Coordinates of C-alpha atoms and ligand atoms in Angstrom, one line a residue:
M1 CA 78.9 89.0 110.3
P2 CA 79.8 92.5 109.5
Q3 CA 83.5 93.4 110.4
N4 CA 84.1 95.6 113.3
P5 CA 86.5 98.3 111.9
H6 CA 87.9 99.1 115.4
Q7 CA 88.9 95.5 115.7
N8 CA 90.6 95.8 112.3
A9 CA 92.6 98.9 113.4
L10 CA 93.7 97.1 116.6
K11 CA 94.9 94.1 114.6
Q12 CA 96.8 96.4 112.4
L13 CA 98.4 98.1 115.5
E14 CA 99.3 94.6 116.9
D15 CA 101.1 93.8 113.7
V16 CA 103.2 97.0 114.0
A17 CA 103.7 96.4 117.8
K18 CA 105.2 92.9 117.1
K19 CA 107.6 94.3 114.4
I20 CA 109.0 97.0 116.5
K21 CA 108.6 95.4 119.9
L22 CA 106.5 98.4 121.0
D23 CA 106.2 99.2 124.8
K24 CA 103.2 97.7 126.3
E25 CA 102.2 101.0 127.8
I26 CA 102.3 102.8 124.5
F27 CA 100.3 100.0 122.8
E28 CA 97.7 100.3 125.7
I29 CA 97.5 104.1 125.1
L30 CA 97.1 103.8 121.3
S31 CA 94.6 101.0 121.5
K32 CA 92.0 103.2 123.2
P33 CA 90.6 106.7 122.4
Q34 CA 91.5 109.4 125.2
R35 CA 87.8 110.5 125.2
I36 CA 84.4 109.4 123.7
I37 CA 81.8 112.0 123.5
M38 CA 78.2 110.8 122.8
M39 CA 75.5 113.3 122.0
Q40 CA 71.9 113.4 121.3
I41 CA 70.8 116.1 118.9
P42 CA 67.2 117.0 118.9
V43 CA 66.0 118.6 115.6
K44 CA 62.7 120.2 114.8
M45 CA 61.8 118.6 111.5
D46 CA 59.7 120.4 108.9
S47 CA 56.6 118.5 110.1
G48 CA 56.9 120.3 113.4
K49 CA 58.0 117.1 115.3
I50 CA 61.2 116.8 117.2
Q51 CA 63.5 113.9 116.1
I52 CA 66.5 112.9 118.0
F53 CA 69.9 111.9 116.2
E54 CA 72.7 109.9 117.8
A55 CA 76.0 111.7 117.4
Y56 CA 79.6 110.9 118.4
R57 CA 82.9 112.7 118.6
V58 CA 85.9 110.4 119.4
E59 CA 89.1 111.9 120.5
H60 CA 91.8 109.4 120.0
N61 CA 95.2 111.0 120.7
N62 CA 96.5 114.6 121.0
A63 CA 100.1 114.0 121.8
R64 CA 101.2 115.5 118.5
G65 CA 98.6 118.3 118.3
P66 CA 94.9 119.1 118.4
Y67 CA 92.5 116.2 117.5
K68 CA 91.7 116.4 113.9
G69 CA 89.3 114.4 111.8
G70 CA 86.1 114.6 109.8
I71 CA 82.4 114.2 110.7
R72 CA 80.5 111.6 108.8
Y73 CA 76.7 111.7 108.2
F74 CA 75.7 108.1 107.3
P75 CA 72.8 105.8 108.3
Q76 CA 75.2 103.0 109.5
V77 CA 77.4 105.2 111.7
D78 CA 78.1 103.6 115.0
L79 CA 80.6 104.0 117.8
N80 CA 83.0 101.2 116.6
E81 CA 83.2 102.9 113.2
V82 CA 84.0 106.4 114.6
K83 CA 86.6 104.9 117.0
A84 CA 88.3 103.2 114.2
L85 CA 88.3 106.3 112.1
A86 CA 89.7 108.4 114.9
H87 CA 92.5 105.8 115.6
W88 CA 93.4 106.0 111.8
M89 CA 93.4 109.8 112.0
S90 CA 96.2 109.8 114.7
L91 CA 98.3 107.5 112.6
K92 CA 97.6 109.4 109.4
C93 CA 98.7 112.8 110.8
A94 CA 101.8 111.1 112.1
V95 CA 102.7 109.5 108.7
T96 CA 102.9 112.9 107.0
G97 CA 104.3 114.5 110.1
I98 CA 101.7 117.3 110.4
P99 CA 101.4 118.5 114.0
M100 CA 97.9 117.3 114.6
G101 CA 96.3 114.4 116.6
G102 CA 93.4 112.1 115.6
G103 CA 89.7 112.4 116.1
K104 CA 86.5 111.6 114.3
G105 CA 82.8 112.4 114.4
G106 CA 79.7 110.8 113.1
I107 CA 75.9 111.2 113.1
T108 CA 73.6 108.2 112.5
V109 CA 71.5 109.7 109.7
D110 CA 70.8 109.5 106.0
P111 CA 71.2 113.2 105.0
H112 CA 69.6 112.6 101.6
K113 CA 66.3 112.1 103.5
L114 CA 66.5 115.6 105.2
S115 CA 65.5 118.9 103.7
S116 CA 68.1 121.6 103.6
G117 CA 66.6 123.3 106.6
E118 CA 66.6 120.1 108.7
L119 CA 70.2 119.3 107.6
E120 CA 71.3 122.8 108.7
R121 CA 69.4 122.5 112.2
L122 CA 71.1 119.1 112.6
S123 CA 74.6 120.4 111.7
R124 CA 74.1 123.5 114.1
G125 CA 72.8 121.3 116.8
F126 CA 76.0 119.2 116.6
A127 CA 78.2 122.3 116.8
R128 CA 76.3 123.6 119.9
A129 CA 76.5 120.2 121.6
A130 CA 80.2 119.7 121.0
A131 CA 81.2 123.4 121.2
D132 CA 83.0 122.9 124.6
F133 CA 85.2 120.1 123.2
L134 CA 86.0 121.9 119.9
G135 CA 88.5 124.7 119.3
P136 CA 91.5 125.6 117.2
E137 CA 93.9 124.3 119.9
K138 CA 91.7 121.5 121.1
D139 CA 89.7 119.6 118.4
V140 CA 89.3 120.6 114.7
P141 CA 86.6 118.7 112.7
A142 CA 86.3 118.5 108.8
P143 CA 84.0 117.0 106.3
D144 CA 83.9 113.2 105.6
V145 CA 81.3 111.0 103.8
Y146 CA 78.1 113.0 103.0
T147 CA 79.3 116.2 104.6
N148 CA 80.5 119.2 102.9
S149 CA 81.8 122.8 103.1
Q150 CA 78.2 124.1 103.5
I151 CA 77.9 122.0 106.6
M152 CA 81.3 123.2 107.9
D153 CA 80.2 126.7 107.2
W154 CA 77.1 126.3 109.4
M155 CA 79.0 124.5 112.1
V156 CA 81.6 127.2 112.4
D157 CA 79.0 129.9 112.5
E158 CA 77.2 128.1 115.3
Y159 CA 80.4 127.4 117.3
K160 CA 81.1 131.2 117.1
K161 CA 77.6 132.2 118.3
T162 CA 77.7 129.5 121.1
K163 CA 81.1 130.6 122.4
E164 CA 80.3 134.3 122.2
K165 CA 77.2 133.7 124.3
Q166 CA 79.1 131.8 126.8
L167 CA 82.1 134.1 127.0
K168 CA 80.0 137.3 126.6
R169 CA 82.4 138.9 124.1
K170 CA 83.2 138.9 120.4
L171 CA 85.6 136.2 119.1
K172 CA 88.5 137.2 116.9
K173 CA 88.5 135.4 113.5
S174 CA 91.6 133.3 114.6
E175 CA 89.5 132.1 117.6
Y176 CA 86.7 130.5 115.6
L177 CA 87.6 130.1 111.9
P178 CA 90.4 127.4 112.6
T179 CA 87.8 125.3 114.6
L180 CA 86.6 123.5 111.5
T181 CA 88.3 123.0 108.1
G182 CA 86.9 122.2 104.7
K183 CA 84.9 125.4 104.9
S184 CA 83.9 127.3 101.7
L185 CA 86.5 129.6 100.1
G186 CA 84.6 132.7 101.1
N187 CA 84.5 131.6 104.7
G188 CA 88.2 130.8 105.4
G189 CA 88.4 127.5 103.4
S190 CA 91.7 126.8 101.7
K191 CA 92.3 126.7 98.0
G192 CA 93.0 123.1 96.9
R193 CA 91.1 121.4 99.9
D194 CA 88.4 120.1 97.7
I195 CA 90.9 118.1 95.6
A196 CA 93.5 117.4 98.2
T197 CA 92.5 113.9 99.2
A198 CA 92.7 112.6 95.5
Q199 CA 95.7 114.9 94.7
G200 CA 97.7 113.6 97.6
G201 CA 96.7 110.0 96.5
V202 CA 97.8 110.7 93.0
F203 CA 101.4 112.0 94.2
V204 CA 101.7 108.7 96.3
L205 CA 100.7 106.7 93.3
D206 CA 103.2 108.4 91.2
E207 CA 106.0 107.5 93.6
A208 CA 104.7 104.0 93.9
L209 CA 104.9 103.5 90.1
K210 CA 108.4 104.8 90.1
A211 CA 109.5 102.5 93.0
L212 CA 107.7 99.4 91.5
K213 CA 108.9 100.3 88.0
K214 CA 105.5 100.2 86.6
K215 CA 103.8 102.3 84.0
K216 CA 100.4 104.1 84.2
G217 CA 97.5 102.0 83.0
T218 CA 93.9 101.1 83.7
V219 CA 91.9 102.2 86.7
A220 CA 88.7 101.2 88.6
I221 CA 87.3 103.3 91.3
Q222 CA 84.7 102.4 93.9
G223 CA 82.9 105.5 95.2
F224 CA 82.3 108.6 93.1
G225 CA 82.2 111.4 95.7
N226 CA 84.8 113.9 96.7
A227 CA 87.7 111.3 96.8
G228 CA 86.7 109.0 94.0
Y229 CA 85.5 111.5 91.4
V230 CA 88.5 113.9 91.8
A231 CA 90.8 110.9 91.6
A232 CA 89.2 109.8 88.4
K233 CA 89.4 113.3 87.0
L234 CA 93.1 113.9 88.0
L235 CA 94.3 110.3 86.8
H236 CA 92.3 110.7 83.5
D237 CA 94.0 114.1 82.9
K238 CA 97.3 112.4 83.5
G239 CA 96.7 109.8 80.8
F240 CA 95.4 106.8 82.9
K241 CA 92.4 105.0 81.5
I242 CA 89.5 104.9 83.9
V243 CA 87.6 101.8 82.9
A244 CA 85.1 101.6 85.8
V245 CA 83.6 103.7 88.5
S246 CA 80.7 103.1 91.1
D247 CA 78.6 104.7 93.6
S248 CA 76.0 103.5 96.2
R249 CA 73.5 102.7 93.5
K250 CA 75.5 101.5 90.3
A251 CA 78.8 100.4 88.8
L252 CA 79.7 101.5 85.3
Y253 CA 82.3 99.7 83.1
C254 CA 83.6 101.0 79.8
A255 CA 86.3 98.8 78.3
D256 CA 87.6 101.8 76.2
G257 CA 87.8 104.3 79.2
L258 CA 85.4 106.9 80.3
D259 CA 85.5 110.6 80.9
P260 CA 84.9 111.3 84.6
D261 CA 83.3 114.7 83.8
K262 CA 80.7 113.3 81.6
V263 CA 79.9 110.6 84.2
M264 CA 79.6 113.5 86.9
K265 CA 77.2 115.4 84.6
Y266 CA 75.0 112.3 84.2
K267 CA 75.2 111.6 88.0
E268 CA 74.0 115.2 88.7
K269 CA 71.1 114.7 86.4
F270 CA 70.1 111.1 87.2
G271 CA 71.6 110.7 90.7
T272 CA 73.9 107.8 89.8
V273 CA 77.0 107.0 87.6
G274 CA 76.2 106.7 83.9
L275 CA 77.1 108.0 80.5
C276 CA 74.1 108.0 78.2
D277 CA 71.1 110.2 78.7
C278 CA 68.7 107.3 78.3
K279 CA 65.6 109.4 78.7
A280 CA 66.9 111.7 76.1
S281 CA 68.1 109.1 73.6
G282 CA 65.0 106.9 73.9
K283 CA 67.1 103.8 73.1
K284 CA 65.7 100.6 74.2
T285 CA 69.1 99.1 75.1
C286 CA 69.8 102.1 77.4
K287 CA 67.1 102.4 79.8
S288 CA 68.0 104.5 82.8
G289 CA 67.8 102.3 85.9
S290 CA 68.4 98.9 84.0
S291 CA 71.3 98.4 81.7
C292 CA 73.3 100.9 79.7
N293 CA 75.4 100.1 76.6
C294 CA 75.9 103.5 75.2
Q295 CA 79.5 104.4 74.2
G296 CA 80.7 100.9 74.8
C297 CA 79.7 101.1 78.4
K298 CA 77.5 98.8 80.6
Y299 CA 76.4 98.5 84.1
I300 CA 78.0 95.6 86.1
P301 CA 77.1 94.1 89.4
Q302 CA 78.5 96.6 92.1
N303 CA 80.8 94.2 93.8
K304 CA 82.4 93.3 90.5
I305 CA 84.3 96.7 90.5
L306 CA 86.7 95.4 93.0
T307 CA 87.8 92.3 91.0
L308 CA 88.1 93.8 87.6
D309 CA 91.4 93.1 85.7
V310 CA 92.9 96.6 86.0
D311 CA 96.4 98.0 86.9
V312 CA 95.1 100.2 89.8
L313 CA 92.2 99.6 92.0
I314 CA 90.9 102.6 94.0
P315 CA 88.4 102.0 96.9
A316 CA 87.0 105.3 97.6
A317 CA 83.8 104.6 99.4
L318 CA 83.5 102.9 102.8
E319 CA 85.2 100.4 105.1
N320 CA 85.4 96.6 104.8
Q321 CA 85.1 96.3 101.0
I322 CA 88.1 94.1 100.3
T323 CA 87.5 91.1 102.7
K324 CA 88.6 87.3 102.7
A325 CA 85.5 86.7 100.7
N326 CA 86.8 88.6 97.6
A327 CA 90.5 89.3 98.0
N328 CA 91.4 86.2 96.2
K329 CA 89.5 87.5 93.0
V330 CA 91.3 91.0 93.1
K331 CA 93.4 91.2 90.0
A332 CA 94.8 94.8 90.3
D333 CA 98.5 95.2 90.7
I334 CA 98.1 98.2 93.1
I335 CA 95.4 99.2 95.4
L336 CA 95.2 102.8 96.4
E337 CA 93.1 103.3 99.4
L338 CA 91.4 106.5 99.2
A339 CA 88.7 105.3 101.5
N340 CA 89.5 104.6 105.2
G341 CA 89.8 101.0 106.2
P342 CA 88.5 99.4 102.9
T343 CA 90.7 96.3 103.4
T344 CA 90.3 93.9 106.3
P345 CA 93.3 92.3 108.0
E346 CA 92.4 88.9 106.6
A347 CA 92.1 90.3 103.1
D348 CA 95.6 91.8 103.8
V349 CA 97.1 88.4 104.1
I350 CA 95.6 87.2 100.9
L351 CA 96.8 90.3 99.0
R352 CA 100.4 90.0 100.3
R353 CA 100.4 86.4 99.2
K354 CA 99.2 87.4 95.8
K355 CA 102.0 90.1 95.7
I356 CA 99.4 92.9 95.2
T357 CA 100.8 96.3 96.4
A358 CA 98.1 97.9 98.8
I359 CA 99.0 101.6 99.4
P360 CA 97.3 101.9 102.9
D361 CA 94.7 104.6 103.7
I362 CA 96.9 106.3 106.3
L363 CA 99.2 107.2 103.6
A364 CA 97.2 107.1 100.4
N365 CA 94.4 109.5 101.5
A366 CA 96.5 111.8 104.0
G367 CA 96.5 114.7 101.4
G368 CA 93.0 115.6 102.8
V369 CA 94.0 116.0 106.3
T370 CA 97.3 117.7 105.2
V371 CA 95.5 120.5 103.3
S372 CA 93.0 120.7 106.2
Y373 CA 96.1 121.4 108.4
F374 CA 97.3 124.1 105.8
E375 CA 93.7 125.6 106.2
W376 CA 93.9 125.6 109.9
Y377 CA 97.5 127.3 109.6
Q378 CA 96.3 129.9 107.2
N379 CA 93.2 130.8 109.6
M380 CA 95.5 130.9 112.6
K381 CA 98.0 133.3 110.8
N382 CA 95.4 135.1 108.8
E383 CA 97.0 134.1 105.5
K384 CA 95.6 133.0 102.2
W385 CA 97.7 130.6 100.0
S386 CA 97.2 130.2 96.3
E387 CA 96.2 126.8 94.9
D388 CA 99.6 126.6 93.4
K389 CA 101.3 127.0 96.8
V390 CA 99.1 124.5 98.4
A391 CA 100.1 121.9 95.7
R392 CA 103.8 122.9 95.9
K393 CA 103.6 122.1 99.7
L394 CA 101.5 119.0 99.4
S395 CA 103.6 117.2 96.7
P396 CA 106.9 116.9 98.6
L397 CA 105.2 116.0 101.8
M398 CA 103.3 113.1 100.3
R399 CA 106.1 111.9 98.1
Q400 CA 108.6 111.9 101.0
S401 CA 106.1 110.1 103.2
F402 CA 105.7 107.3 100.6
R403 CA 109.5 107.0 100.3
E404 CA 109.8 106.8 104.1
V405 CA 107.1 104.2 104.3
Y406 CA 108.5 102.1 101.4
K407 CA 112.0 102.2 103.1
L408 CA 110.6 100.9 106.4
A409 CA 108.4 98.2 104.7
K410 CA 111.7 97.0 103.1
K411 CA 113.7 97.3 106.3
Y412 CA 111.2 95.3 108.4
K413 CA 110.4 92.9 105.5
T414 CA 106.7 93.8 105.6
D415 CA 104.0 95.4 103.6
L416 CA 103.3 99.1 103.2
R417 CA 100.4 99.1 105.6
T418 CA 102.7 97.9 108.5
G419 CA 105.5 100.1 107.2
A420 CA 103.2 103.2 107.4
G421 CA 102.0 102.0 110.8
I422 CA 105.6 101.8 112.0
L423 CA 106.4 105.4 110.9
A424 CA 103.3 106.7 112.6
V425 CA 103.5 104.7 115.8
K426 CA 107.3 105.6 116.3
R427 CA 106.3 109.3 115.9
L428 CA 103.4 108.9 118.2
E429 CA 105.5 107.1 120.8
E430 CA 108.1 109.9 120.7
A431 CA 105.4 112.5 121.3
I432 CA 103.7 110.5 124.1
K433 CA 106.9 109.9 125.9
K434 CA 107.7 113.6 125.8
Q435 CA 104.3 114.5 127.1
S436 CA 104.3 112.1 130.1
Ligands
LIG1 P1 81.5 111.4 99.6 O1 80.3 111.6 100.4 O2 81.9 112.7 98.8 O3 81.3 110.2 98.6 C1 81.1 108.9 99.0 C2 80.9 108.2 97.7 O4 80.8 106.8 98.0 C3 79.5 108.5 97.0 O5 79.7 108.5 95.6 C4 78.6 107.3 97.4 O6 77.6 107.1 96.4 C5 79.6 106.1 97.4 N1 79.2 105.0 98.1 C6 78.6 104.9 99.2 N2 78.3 103.6 99.5 C7 78.8 102.9 98.5 C8 78.9 101.6 98.2 N3 78.3 100.6 99.0 N4 79.5 101.2 97.0 C9 80.0 102.1 96.1 N5 80.0 103.4 96.4 C10 79.5 103.7 97.6 O7 82.7 110.9 100.6 P2 84.2 111.1 100.3 O8 84.6 112.3 101.1 O9 84.6 110.9 99.0 O10 84.8 109.9 101.2 C11 84.9 108.6 100.6 C12 86.0 107.7 101.4 O11 87.2 108.6 101.4 C13 85.6 107.7 102.9 O12 86.2 106.4 103.4 C14 86.3 108.8 103.6 O13 86.5 108.5 104.9 C15 87.6 108.8 102.8 N6 88.3 110.1 102.9 C16 87.8 111.3 102.5 C17 88.5 112.3 102.6 C18 88.0 113.7 102.0 O14 88.7 114.6 102.2 N7 86.8 113.8 101.5 C19 89.8 112.3 103.2 C20 90.3 111.2 103.7 C21 89.6 110.0 103.4

């Protein structure tokens, strides 16, 4: 039975509630989203036929600020997944203390099967359908799995057009640009947003290594997209040895370490992770699509990436990857959760028993939403920050958040996930009580 990510989120909330004896009313409020918006998006396909796509926007909590969270395009997107992701967004914004609430969106679609025109019409359709709920002070989406700055640019343009038509007047930039973050640089995007999730994770990992008195070592990364690839690159540049990476199609293992940029070049050419240009080399041992042993690398079964003997394991793909079925076999000392919800509550119990330090998603990947907030702020104030300024603001925030979470985990004799949850829930509780 596939795990329901919203059930997992609720189990994590229960663990926090027990530790801090949370008021029943606050638990009730946090265990449900404030609003669920379900939409049908009709899209004229290139064939001329109309296809209808199911879309969701879940607004979990806005006691600390406007709802904030990405929009995912994925074939398996469903309401339970979006509810869980929105819940984690409220906690994530509270962990780093940015004045934003939690929301998330999703469309059930495989975007790789759409033409560019179909993708644009779908994205504009979503922005039109959701325009009344969105807005700089209301609900501010961003990219997530299989969405990007181009999609955000289409959406912000469609939002502007829709509102101008409704209001019968021109909107000022500050009225529409901050409605979506993760836009392209020429269209109000922030410098540093593209690397923010991984960079925030690297700052947190650095603090964790100091706290645990460990040195940098070997790394395996599941997922080679925005979060996973950039993490591989940043850690490689800092002297970590990246021994394995995977994507939705393959997992590549290189005992002597790999160069993430070379793997990305291969992926751009052949659509999956790899290192040797099999077609060009013509080597029998190195057929694209079967096995690959160039440069001491080989393909391994995809699920093996999670159980390799490495110092740091980085899940950077999807939910429910480390489960009770494989947690016993995890050998890493530290798990840095760049993905949202990659570890189930049952797996957490096993990891705790094995003394594996799991740095939870709501802390480890919070750099993304933090720089999204910086983008929103720049758009509101008509400012443009340098990449250096973004990193200078992100670093202390992420490091301080780790230290606070670590301290709370020690104080309550619990793991970092519950420690991060305690920090977040206490901040949310304070805001909810002030509001009511
Ligand atoms: P992306 O679309 O850029 O990349 C996703 C990657 O995961 C791709 O390489 C894809 O091939 C791979 N993948 C999909 N299914 C897989 C599977 N079964 N096994 C291995 N790999 C698989 O998405 P992203 O933005 O990098 O997001 C990845 C994770 O990070 C998600 O959980 C997302 O919610 C989380 N996250 C992303 C951001 C961000 O700013 N991008 C911020 C916070 C959290």
